[in-house]
Coordinates of C-alpha atoms and ligand atoms in Angstrom, one line a residue:
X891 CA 0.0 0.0 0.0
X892 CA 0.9 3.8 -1.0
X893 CA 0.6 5.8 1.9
X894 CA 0.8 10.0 1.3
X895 CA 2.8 12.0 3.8
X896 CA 1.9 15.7 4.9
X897 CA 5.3 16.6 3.4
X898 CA 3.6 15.6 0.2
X899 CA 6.2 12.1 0.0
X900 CA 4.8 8.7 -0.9
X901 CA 5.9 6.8 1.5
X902 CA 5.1 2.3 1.2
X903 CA 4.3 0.5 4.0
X904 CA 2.8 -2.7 4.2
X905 CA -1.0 -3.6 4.7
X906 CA -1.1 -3.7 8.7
X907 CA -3.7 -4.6 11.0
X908 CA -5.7 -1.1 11.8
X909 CA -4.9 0.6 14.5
X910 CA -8.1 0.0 16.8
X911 CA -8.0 -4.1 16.0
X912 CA -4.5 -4.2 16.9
X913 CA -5.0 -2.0 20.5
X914 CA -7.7 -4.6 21.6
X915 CA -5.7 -7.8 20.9
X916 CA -3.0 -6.5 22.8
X917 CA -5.3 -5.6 25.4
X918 CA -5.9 -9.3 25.5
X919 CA -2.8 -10.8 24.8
X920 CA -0.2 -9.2 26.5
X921 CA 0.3 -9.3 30.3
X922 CA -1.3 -6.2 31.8
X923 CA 2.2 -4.1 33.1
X924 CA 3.2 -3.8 29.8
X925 CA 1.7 -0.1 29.2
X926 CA 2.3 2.4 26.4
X927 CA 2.9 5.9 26.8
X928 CA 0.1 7.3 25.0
X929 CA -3.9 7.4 25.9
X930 CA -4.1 6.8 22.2
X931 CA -1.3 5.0 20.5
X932 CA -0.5 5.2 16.9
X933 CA 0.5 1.9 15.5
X934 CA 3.9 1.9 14.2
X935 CA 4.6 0.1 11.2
X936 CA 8.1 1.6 9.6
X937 CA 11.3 4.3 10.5
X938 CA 13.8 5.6 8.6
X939 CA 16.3 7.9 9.7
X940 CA 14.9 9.5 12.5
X941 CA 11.0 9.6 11.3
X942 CA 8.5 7.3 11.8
X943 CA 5.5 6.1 10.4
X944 CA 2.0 4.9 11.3
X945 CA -0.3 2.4 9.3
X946 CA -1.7 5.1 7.8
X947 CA 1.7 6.2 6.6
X948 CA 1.6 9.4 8.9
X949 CA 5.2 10.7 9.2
X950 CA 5.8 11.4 12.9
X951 CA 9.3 12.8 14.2
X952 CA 11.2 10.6 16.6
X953 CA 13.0 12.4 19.2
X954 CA 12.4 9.6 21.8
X955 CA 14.5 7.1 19.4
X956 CA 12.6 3.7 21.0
X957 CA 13.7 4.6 24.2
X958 CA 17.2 5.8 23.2
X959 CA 18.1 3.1 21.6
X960 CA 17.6 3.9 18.2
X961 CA 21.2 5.9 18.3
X962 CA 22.1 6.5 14.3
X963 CA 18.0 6.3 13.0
X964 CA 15.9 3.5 12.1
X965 CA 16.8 0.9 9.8
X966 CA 20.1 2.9 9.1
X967 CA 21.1 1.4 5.1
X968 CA 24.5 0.6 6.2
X969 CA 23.6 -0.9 9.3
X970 CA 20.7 -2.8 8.1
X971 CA 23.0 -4.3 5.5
X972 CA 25.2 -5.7 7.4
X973 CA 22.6 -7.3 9.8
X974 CA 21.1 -8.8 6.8
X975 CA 24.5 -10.4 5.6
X976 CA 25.2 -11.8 8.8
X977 CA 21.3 -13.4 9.0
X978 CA 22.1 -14.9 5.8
X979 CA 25.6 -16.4 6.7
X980 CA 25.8 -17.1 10.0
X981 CA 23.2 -16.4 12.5
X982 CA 23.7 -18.4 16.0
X983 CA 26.6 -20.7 17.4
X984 CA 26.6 -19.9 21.2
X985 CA 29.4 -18.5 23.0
X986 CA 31.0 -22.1 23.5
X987 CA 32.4 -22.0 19.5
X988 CA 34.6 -19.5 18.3
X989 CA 33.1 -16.8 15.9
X990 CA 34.8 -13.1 14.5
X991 CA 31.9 -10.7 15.0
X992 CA 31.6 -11.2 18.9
X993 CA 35.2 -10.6 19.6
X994 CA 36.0 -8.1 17.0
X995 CA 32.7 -5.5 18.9
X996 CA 35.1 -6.8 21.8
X997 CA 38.0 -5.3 20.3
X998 CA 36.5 -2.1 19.3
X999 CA 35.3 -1.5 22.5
X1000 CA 38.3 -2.3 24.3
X1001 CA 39.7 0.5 22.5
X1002 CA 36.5 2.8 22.8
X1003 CA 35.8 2.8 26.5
X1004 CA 38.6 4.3 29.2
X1005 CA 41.4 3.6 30.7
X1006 CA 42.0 0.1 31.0
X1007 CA 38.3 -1.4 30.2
X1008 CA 39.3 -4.1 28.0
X1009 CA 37.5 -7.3 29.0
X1010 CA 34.0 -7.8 27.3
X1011 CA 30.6 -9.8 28.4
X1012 CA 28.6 -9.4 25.6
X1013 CA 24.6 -10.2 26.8
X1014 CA 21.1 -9.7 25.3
X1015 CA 20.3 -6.6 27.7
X1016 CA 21.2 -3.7 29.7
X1017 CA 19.7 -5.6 32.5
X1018 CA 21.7 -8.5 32.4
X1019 CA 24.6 -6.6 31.8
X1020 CA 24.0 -5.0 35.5
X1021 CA 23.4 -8.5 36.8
X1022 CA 26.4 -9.7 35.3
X1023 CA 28.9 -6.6 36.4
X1024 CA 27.4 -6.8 39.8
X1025 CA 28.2 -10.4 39.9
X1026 CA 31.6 -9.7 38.9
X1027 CA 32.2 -7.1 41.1
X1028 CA 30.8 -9.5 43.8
X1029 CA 33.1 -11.9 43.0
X1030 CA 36.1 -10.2 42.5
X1031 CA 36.1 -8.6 45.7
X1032 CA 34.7 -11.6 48.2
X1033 CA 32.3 -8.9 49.4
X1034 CA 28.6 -8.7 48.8
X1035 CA 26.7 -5.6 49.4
X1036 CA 25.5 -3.1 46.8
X1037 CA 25.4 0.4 46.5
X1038 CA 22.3 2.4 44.2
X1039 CA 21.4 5.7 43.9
X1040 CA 18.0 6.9 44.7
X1041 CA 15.7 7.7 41.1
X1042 CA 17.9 5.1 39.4
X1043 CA 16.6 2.8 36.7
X1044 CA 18.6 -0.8 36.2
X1045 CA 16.3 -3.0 34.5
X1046 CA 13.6 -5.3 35.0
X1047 CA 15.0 -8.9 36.6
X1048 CA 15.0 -9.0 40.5
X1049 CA 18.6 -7.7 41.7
X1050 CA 18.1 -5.0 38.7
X1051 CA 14.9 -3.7 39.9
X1052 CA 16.3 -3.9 43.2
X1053 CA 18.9 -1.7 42.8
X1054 CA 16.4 0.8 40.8
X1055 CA 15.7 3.3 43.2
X1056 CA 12.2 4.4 41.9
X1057 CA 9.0 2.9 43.1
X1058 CA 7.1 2.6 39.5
X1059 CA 9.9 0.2 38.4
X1060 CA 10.0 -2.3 41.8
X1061 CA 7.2 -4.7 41.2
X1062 CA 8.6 -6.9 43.9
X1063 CA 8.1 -6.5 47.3
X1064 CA 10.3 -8.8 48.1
X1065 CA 13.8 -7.5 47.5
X1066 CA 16.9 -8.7 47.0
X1067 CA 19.1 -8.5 49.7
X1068 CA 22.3 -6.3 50.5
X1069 CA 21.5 -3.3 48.3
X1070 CA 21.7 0.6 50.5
X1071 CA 20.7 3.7 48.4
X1072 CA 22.7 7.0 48.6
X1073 CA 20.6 10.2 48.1
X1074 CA 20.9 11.0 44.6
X1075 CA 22.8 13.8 42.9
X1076 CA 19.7 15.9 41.7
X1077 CA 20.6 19.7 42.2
X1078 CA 16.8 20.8 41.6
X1079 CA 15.4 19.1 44.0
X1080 CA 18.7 19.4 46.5
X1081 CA 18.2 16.2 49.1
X1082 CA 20.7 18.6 51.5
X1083 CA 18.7 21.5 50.3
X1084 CA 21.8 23.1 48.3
X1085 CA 22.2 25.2 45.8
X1086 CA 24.8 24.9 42.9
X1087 CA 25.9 28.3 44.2
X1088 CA 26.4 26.4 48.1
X1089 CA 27.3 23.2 46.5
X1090 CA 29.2 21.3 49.1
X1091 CA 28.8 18.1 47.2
X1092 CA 26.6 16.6 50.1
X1093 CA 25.5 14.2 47.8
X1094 CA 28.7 12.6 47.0
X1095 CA 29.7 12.1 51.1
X1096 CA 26.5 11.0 51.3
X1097 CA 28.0 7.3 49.4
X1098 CA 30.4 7.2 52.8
X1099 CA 27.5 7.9 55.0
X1100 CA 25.8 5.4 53.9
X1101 CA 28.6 2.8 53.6
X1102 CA 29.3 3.5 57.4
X1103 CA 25.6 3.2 58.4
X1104 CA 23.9 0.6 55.9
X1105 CA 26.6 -1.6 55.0
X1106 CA 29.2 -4.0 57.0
X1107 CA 31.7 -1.4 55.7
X1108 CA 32.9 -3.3 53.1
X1109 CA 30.8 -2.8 49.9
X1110 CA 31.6 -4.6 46.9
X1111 CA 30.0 -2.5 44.3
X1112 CA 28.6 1.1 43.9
X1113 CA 26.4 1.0 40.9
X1114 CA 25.3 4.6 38.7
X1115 CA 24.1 6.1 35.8
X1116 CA 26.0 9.0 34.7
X1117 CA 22.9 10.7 33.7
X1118 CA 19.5 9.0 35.1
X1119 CA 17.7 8.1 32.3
X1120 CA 14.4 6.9 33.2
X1121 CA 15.4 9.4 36.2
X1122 CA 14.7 11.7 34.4
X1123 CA 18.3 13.6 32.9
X1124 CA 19.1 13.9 36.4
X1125 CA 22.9 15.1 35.9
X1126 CA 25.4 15.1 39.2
X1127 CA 27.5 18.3 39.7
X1128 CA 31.0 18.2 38.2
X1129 CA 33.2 16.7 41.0
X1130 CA 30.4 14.3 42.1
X1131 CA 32.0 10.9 40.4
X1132 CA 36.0 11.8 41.4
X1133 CA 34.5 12.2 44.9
X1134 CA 32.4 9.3 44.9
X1135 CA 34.8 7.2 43.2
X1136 CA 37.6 8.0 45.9
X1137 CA 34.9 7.9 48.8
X1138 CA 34.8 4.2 47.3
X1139 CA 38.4 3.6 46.7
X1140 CA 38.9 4.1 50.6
X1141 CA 36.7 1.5 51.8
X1142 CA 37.9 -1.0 48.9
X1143 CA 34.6 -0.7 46.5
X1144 CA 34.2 -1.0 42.9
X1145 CA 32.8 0.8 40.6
X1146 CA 30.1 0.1 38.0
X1147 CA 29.0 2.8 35.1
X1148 CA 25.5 2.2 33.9
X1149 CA 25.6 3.2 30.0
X1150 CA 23.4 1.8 29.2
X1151 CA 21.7 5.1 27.5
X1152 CA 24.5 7.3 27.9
X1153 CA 26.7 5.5 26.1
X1154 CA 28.0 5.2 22.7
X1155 CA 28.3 9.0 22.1
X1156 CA 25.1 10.6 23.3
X1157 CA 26.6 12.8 25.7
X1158 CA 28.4 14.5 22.9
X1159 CA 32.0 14.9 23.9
X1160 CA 33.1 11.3 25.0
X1161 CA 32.0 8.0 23.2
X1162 CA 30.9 7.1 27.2
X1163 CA 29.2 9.6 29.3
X1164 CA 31.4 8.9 32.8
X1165 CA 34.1 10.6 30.9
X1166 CA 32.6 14.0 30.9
X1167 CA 32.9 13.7 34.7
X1168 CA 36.9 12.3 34.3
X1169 CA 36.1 9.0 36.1
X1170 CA 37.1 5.7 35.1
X1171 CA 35.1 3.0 36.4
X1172 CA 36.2 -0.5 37.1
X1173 CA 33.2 -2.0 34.8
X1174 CA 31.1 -0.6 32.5
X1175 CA 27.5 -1.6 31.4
X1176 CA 26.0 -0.6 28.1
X1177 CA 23.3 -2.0 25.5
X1178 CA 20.5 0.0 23.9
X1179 CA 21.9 2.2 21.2
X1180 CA 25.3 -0.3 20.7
X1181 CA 23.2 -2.0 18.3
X1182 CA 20.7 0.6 17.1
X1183 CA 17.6 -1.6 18.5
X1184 CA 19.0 -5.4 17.9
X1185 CA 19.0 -7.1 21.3
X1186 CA 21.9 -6.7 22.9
X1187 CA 24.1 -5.9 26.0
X1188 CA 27.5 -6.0 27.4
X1189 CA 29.7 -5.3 30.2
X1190 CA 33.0 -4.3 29.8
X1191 CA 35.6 -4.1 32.7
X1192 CA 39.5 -3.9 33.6
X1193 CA 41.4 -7.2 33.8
X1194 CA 42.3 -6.9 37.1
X1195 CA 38.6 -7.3 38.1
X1196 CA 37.6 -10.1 35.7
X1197 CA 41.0 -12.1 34.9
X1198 CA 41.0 -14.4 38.0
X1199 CA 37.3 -15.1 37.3
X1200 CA 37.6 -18.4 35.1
X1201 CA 34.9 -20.3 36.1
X1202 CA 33.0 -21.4 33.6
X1203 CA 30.2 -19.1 32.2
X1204 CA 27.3 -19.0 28.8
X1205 CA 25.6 -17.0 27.2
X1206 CA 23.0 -18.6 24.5
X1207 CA 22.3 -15.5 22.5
X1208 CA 24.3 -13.2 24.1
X1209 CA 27.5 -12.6 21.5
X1210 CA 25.5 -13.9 18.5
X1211 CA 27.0 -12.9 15.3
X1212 CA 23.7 -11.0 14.2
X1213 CA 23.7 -8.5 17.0
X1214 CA 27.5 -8.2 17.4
X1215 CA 28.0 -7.2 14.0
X1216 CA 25.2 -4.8 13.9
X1217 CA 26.9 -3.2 16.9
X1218 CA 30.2 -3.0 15.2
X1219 CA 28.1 -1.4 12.0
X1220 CA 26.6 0.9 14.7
X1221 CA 30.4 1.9 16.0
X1222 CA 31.7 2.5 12.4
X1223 CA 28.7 4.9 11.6
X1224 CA 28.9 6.9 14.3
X1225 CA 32.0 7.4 13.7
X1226 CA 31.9 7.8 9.7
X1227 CA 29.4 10.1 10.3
X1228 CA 30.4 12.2 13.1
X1229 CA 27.6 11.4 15.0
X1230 CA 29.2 12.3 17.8
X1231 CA 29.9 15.9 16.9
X1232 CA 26.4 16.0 15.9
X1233 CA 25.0 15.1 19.3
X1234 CA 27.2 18.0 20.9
X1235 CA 26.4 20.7 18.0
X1236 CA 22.1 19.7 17.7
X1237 CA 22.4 18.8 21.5
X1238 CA 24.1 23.0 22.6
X1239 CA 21.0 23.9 19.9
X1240 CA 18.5 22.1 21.5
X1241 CA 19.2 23.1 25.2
X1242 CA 19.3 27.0 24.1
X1243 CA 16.1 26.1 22.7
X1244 CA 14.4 24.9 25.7
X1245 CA 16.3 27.5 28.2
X1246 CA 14.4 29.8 26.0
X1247 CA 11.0 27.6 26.4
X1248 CA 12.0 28.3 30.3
X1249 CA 12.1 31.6 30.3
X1250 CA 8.9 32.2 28.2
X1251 CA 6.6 29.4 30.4
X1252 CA 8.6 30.3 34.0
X1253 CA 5.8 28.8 36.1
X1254 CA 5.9 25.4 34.4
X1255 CA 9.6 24.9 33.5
X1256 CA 11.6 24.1 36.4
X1257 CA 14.8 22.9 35.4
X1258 CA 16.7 22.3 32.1
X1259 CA 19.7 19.6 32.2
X1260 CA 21.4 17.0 30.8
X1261 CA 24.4 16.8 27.9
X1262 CA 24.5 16.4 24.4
X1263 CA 21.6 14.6 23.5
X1264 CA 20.6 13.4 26.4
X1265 CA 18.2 16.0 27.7
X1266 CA 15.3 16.5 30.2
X1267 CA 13.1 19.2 30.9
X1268 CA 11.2 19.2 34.0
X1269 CA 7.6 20.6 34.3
X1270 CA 6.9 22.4 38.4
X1271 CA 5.4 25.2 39.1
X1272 CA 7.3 28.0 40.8
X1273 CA 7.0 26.1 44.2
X1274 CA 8.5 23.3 42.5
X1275 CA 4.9 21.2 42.5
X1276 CA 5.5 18.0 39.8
X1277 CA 3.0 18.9 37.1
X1278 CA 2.3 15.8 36.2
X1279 CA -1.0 15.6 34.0
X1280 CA 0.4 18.5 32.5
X1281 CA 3.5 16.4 30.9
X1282 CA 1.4 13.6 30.2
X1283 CA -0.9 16.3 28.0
X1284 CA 2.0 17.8 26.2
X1285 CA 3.6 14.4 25.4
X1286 CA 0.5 13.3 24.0
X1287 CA -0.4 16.6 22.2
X1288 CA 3.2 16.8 20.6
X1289 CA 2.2 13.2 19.4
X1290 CA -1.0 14.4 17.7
X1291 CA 1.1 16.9 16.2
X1292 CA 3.6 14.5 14.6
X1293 CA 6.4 14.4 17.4
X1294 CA 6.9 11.5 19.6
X1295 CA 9.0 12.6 23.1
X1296 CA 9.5 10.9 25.9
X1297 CA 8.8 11.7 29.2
X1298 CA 9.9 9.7 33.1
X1299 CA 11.2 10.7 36.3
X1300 CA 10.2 10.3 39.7
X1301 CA 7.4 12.1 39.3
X1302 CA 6.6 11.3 35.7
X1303 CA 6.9 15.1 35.1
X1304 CA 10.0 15.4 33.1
X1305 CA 9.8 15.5 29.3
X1306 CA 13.2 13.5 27.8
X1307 CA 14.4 14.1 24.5
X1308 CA 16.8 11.4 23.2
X1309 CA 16.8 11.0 19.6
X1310 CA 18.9 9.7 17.3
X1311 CA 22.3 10.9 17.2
X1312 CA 21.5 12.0 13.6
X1313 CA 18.7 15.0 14.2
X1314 CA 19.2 18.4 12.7
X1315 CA 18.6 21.9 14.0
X1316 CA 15.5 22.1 11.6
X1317 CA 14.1 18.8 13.7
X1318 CA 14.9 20.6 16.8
X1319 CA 13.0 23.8 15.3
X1320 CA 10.0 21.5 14.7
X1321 CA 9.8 19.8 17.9
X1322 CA 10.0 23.1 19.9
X1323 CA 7.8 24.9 17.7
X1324 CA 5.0 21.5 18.7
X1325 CA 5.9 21.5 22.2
X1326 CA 5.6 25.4 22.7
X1327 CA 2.2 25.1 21.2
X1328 CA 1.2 22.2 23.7
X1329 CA 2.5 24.5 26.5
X1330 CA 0.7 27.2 25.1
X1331 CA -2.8 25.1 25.1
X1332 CA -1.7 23.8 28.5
X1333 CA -1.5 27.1 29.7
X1334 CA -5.0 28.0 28.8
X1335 CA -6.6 25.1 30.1
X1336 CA -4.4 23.2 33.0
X1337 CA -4.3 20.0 32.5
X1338 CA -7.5 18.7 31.6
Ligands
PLP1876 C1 20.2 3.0 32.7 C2 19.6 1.7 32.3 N1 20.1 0.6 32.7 C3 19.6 -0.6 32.4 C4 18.4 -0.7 31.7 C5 17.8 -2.0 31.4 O1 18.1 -2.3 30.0 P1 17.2 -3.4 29.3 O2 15.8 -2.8 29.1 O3 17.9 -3.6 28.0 O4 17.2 -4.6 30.1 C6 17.8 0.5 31.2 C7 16.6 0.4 30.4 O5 15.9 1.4 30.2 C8 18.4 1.7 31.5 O6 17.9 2.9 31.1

């Protein structure tokens, strides 16, 4: 079927199940928990570069990027080819023979992340990448307990949702054990009542308060995100990590990066996003964008935490030549195509852009933050109130308008913007232009 696009385009996609067919069957067939973010969903059916279409062949601009996973735009030509070659030469042998693709993503990102990260796990998610790392860490150092931050999101399995520090994502009530949460680094919403003008860093002594009061005193792991995702953009003051990492260092602790969607040059400046605080962890999780949406994960970390651990270990699927090769397509383009750059350039555009959305709605923008193009806006009134229904109205308004964002935190009251690494400044034009007219309408009518 031809379907016809505002811009006037033709754009062909298939013959799909309508919209309102396919929203009941789901309804019936998949387990209740797994919600979407709209009150009416369009039904997806194709991407290309960083658009989107529905089954009517609507063209919709995708500055959520599947989560932020979608890191050099949907079904990228270069990338997509060199999935389909490997699907058609080699698709699965399990990490117990010996294929190139797994250990040549290895090799890249040996010489991709810092310092001395050079050992790679390569898994089918970002949340068994955390389990894995943590188990690592755990037995590397003899010692068990964990360290999370408050507002952080891990993943979905039971120690990963344990050591997410955000009610919406703990399903269990039943936790596991050994995990302590240190107050998290969010300078809006000060936990020591701060301001970046009184900064003490609070929040980073706060890790050796805690150690010293919810631990034996000998923590294996501290675990963070660089920038909370799901948290919302939450981004810790500069010296946060160099303090926290030597708070940790004292008391004999390891260090885990989450990357898991700041990774693989979102941030802008750094291919990881712990570099822009100068930190070198002592593993490093990542999966999402490595592969542009193929299932993958991996943790990477530095010998001297993983060479003495040689008892055996599998992974079916994780390291499988299809998703291992996409990931080192994914690598190559970023890199051919300065993607990088382009994050830092359309991410400095993008922030001036909704610093200037601030300034025009002050009583409903509260904070601006995040790096390159990884980027939150939070809606509170001038007392700092979450407003809430009003994100949920403007995320779904943008989307009648033809822009998909995302939106998360604590609160569910911060609108993220995480696109691919490929937007323009004429995308970023578009999507402010919708999302100032949502405000706008907001405005006017509250959130009803
Ligand atoms: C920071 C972070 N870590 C881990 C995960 C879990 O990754 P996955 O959904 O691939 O299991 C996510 C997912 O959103 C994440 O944002």
């Amino acid at each position: 079927m031809i379907a016809y696009l505002p811009s006037g385009k033709e754009e062909e996609v298939s013959s799909p199940m309508n919209r309102e067919e396919l929203k009941k069957k789901r309804e019936k067939y998949i387990v209740p928990g797994v919600k979407q973010m709209y009150a009416e969903p369009p039904h997806f059916v194709k991407g290309k570069g960083q658009y989107l279409y529905d089954e009517t062949g609507r063209e919709y601009l995708d500055m959520f990027a599947g989560i932020v996973t979608v890191s050099v735009g949907h079904c990228h030509p270069k990338v997509t080819q060199r999935t389909v070659e490997q699907v058609q030469t080699l698709q699965h042998t399990s990490t117990i023979f010996m294929t190139q693709p797994m250990v040549e993503l290895a090799e890249k990102l040996a010489e991709i992340t810092p310092g001395d990260l050079s050992k790679t796990f390569v898994t089918n998610s970002g949340t068994e990448a955390n389990e894995a790392a943590i188990r690592f860490a755990r037995l590397a150092t003899g010692r068990n307990e964990v360290i999370a931050l408050e507002h952080s999101y891990h993943g979905e399995s039971h120690l990963a949702s344990t050591i997410t520090g955000n009610h919406n994502w703990r399903p269990d009530t039943m936790p596991a054990a050994g995990v302590a949460y240190a107050a998290n680094a969010y300078c809006y919403r000060c936990p020591f009542k701060k301001t970046p003008d009184n900064c003490s860093l609070e929040c980073a002594k706060d890790v050796e308060r805690v150690i010293q009061t919810q631990t034996s005193g000998k923590p294996a792991v501290m675990i963070a995100e660089p920038i909370q995702g799901v948290g919302g953009a939450i981004t810790p003051p500069d010296d946060y990590f160099k303090e926290v990492k030597s708070i940790l260092e004292k008391y004999g602790a390891l260090f885990i990066a989450d990357e898991v969607q700041t990774g693989v040059g979102r941030t802008g400046k750094h291919w990881f996003g712990i570099s822009n605080w100068g930190v070198v962890p002592d593993l490093m999780t990542m999966a999402k964008g490595l592969a542009n949406g193929l299932p993958i994960g991996a943790v990477v970390a530095s010998p001297k935490v993983v060479d003495g651990l040689v008892k055996q270990q599998i992974n079916t699927f994780g390291g499988n030549p299809v998703s291992t090769a996409t990931a080192c397509a994914v690598l190559e383009t970023i890199e051919e195509e300065k993607l990088m750059e382009n994050a830092r350039v359309v991410g400095d555009y993008l922030m001036d852009g909704l610093r200037d959305l601030q300034k025009q709605f002050p009583d409903m923008v509260g904070d601006v933050r995040g790096k390159g193009l990884m980027v939150g806006m939070e809606l509170a009134d001038k007392n700092k109130t979450p407003l809430t229904q009003e994100t949920a109205r403007i995320v779904e308004m943008a989307k009648d308008d033809g822009v998909v964002i995302g939106k998360g935190g604590l609160y569910g009251n911060t609108i993220r913007i995480k696109p691919p690494l490929t937007i323009t400044k004429e995308n970023v034009d578009t999507m402010l232009k919708v999302v100032r007219k949502a405000m706008e309408a907001t405005v006017k009518v509250g959130a009803k």
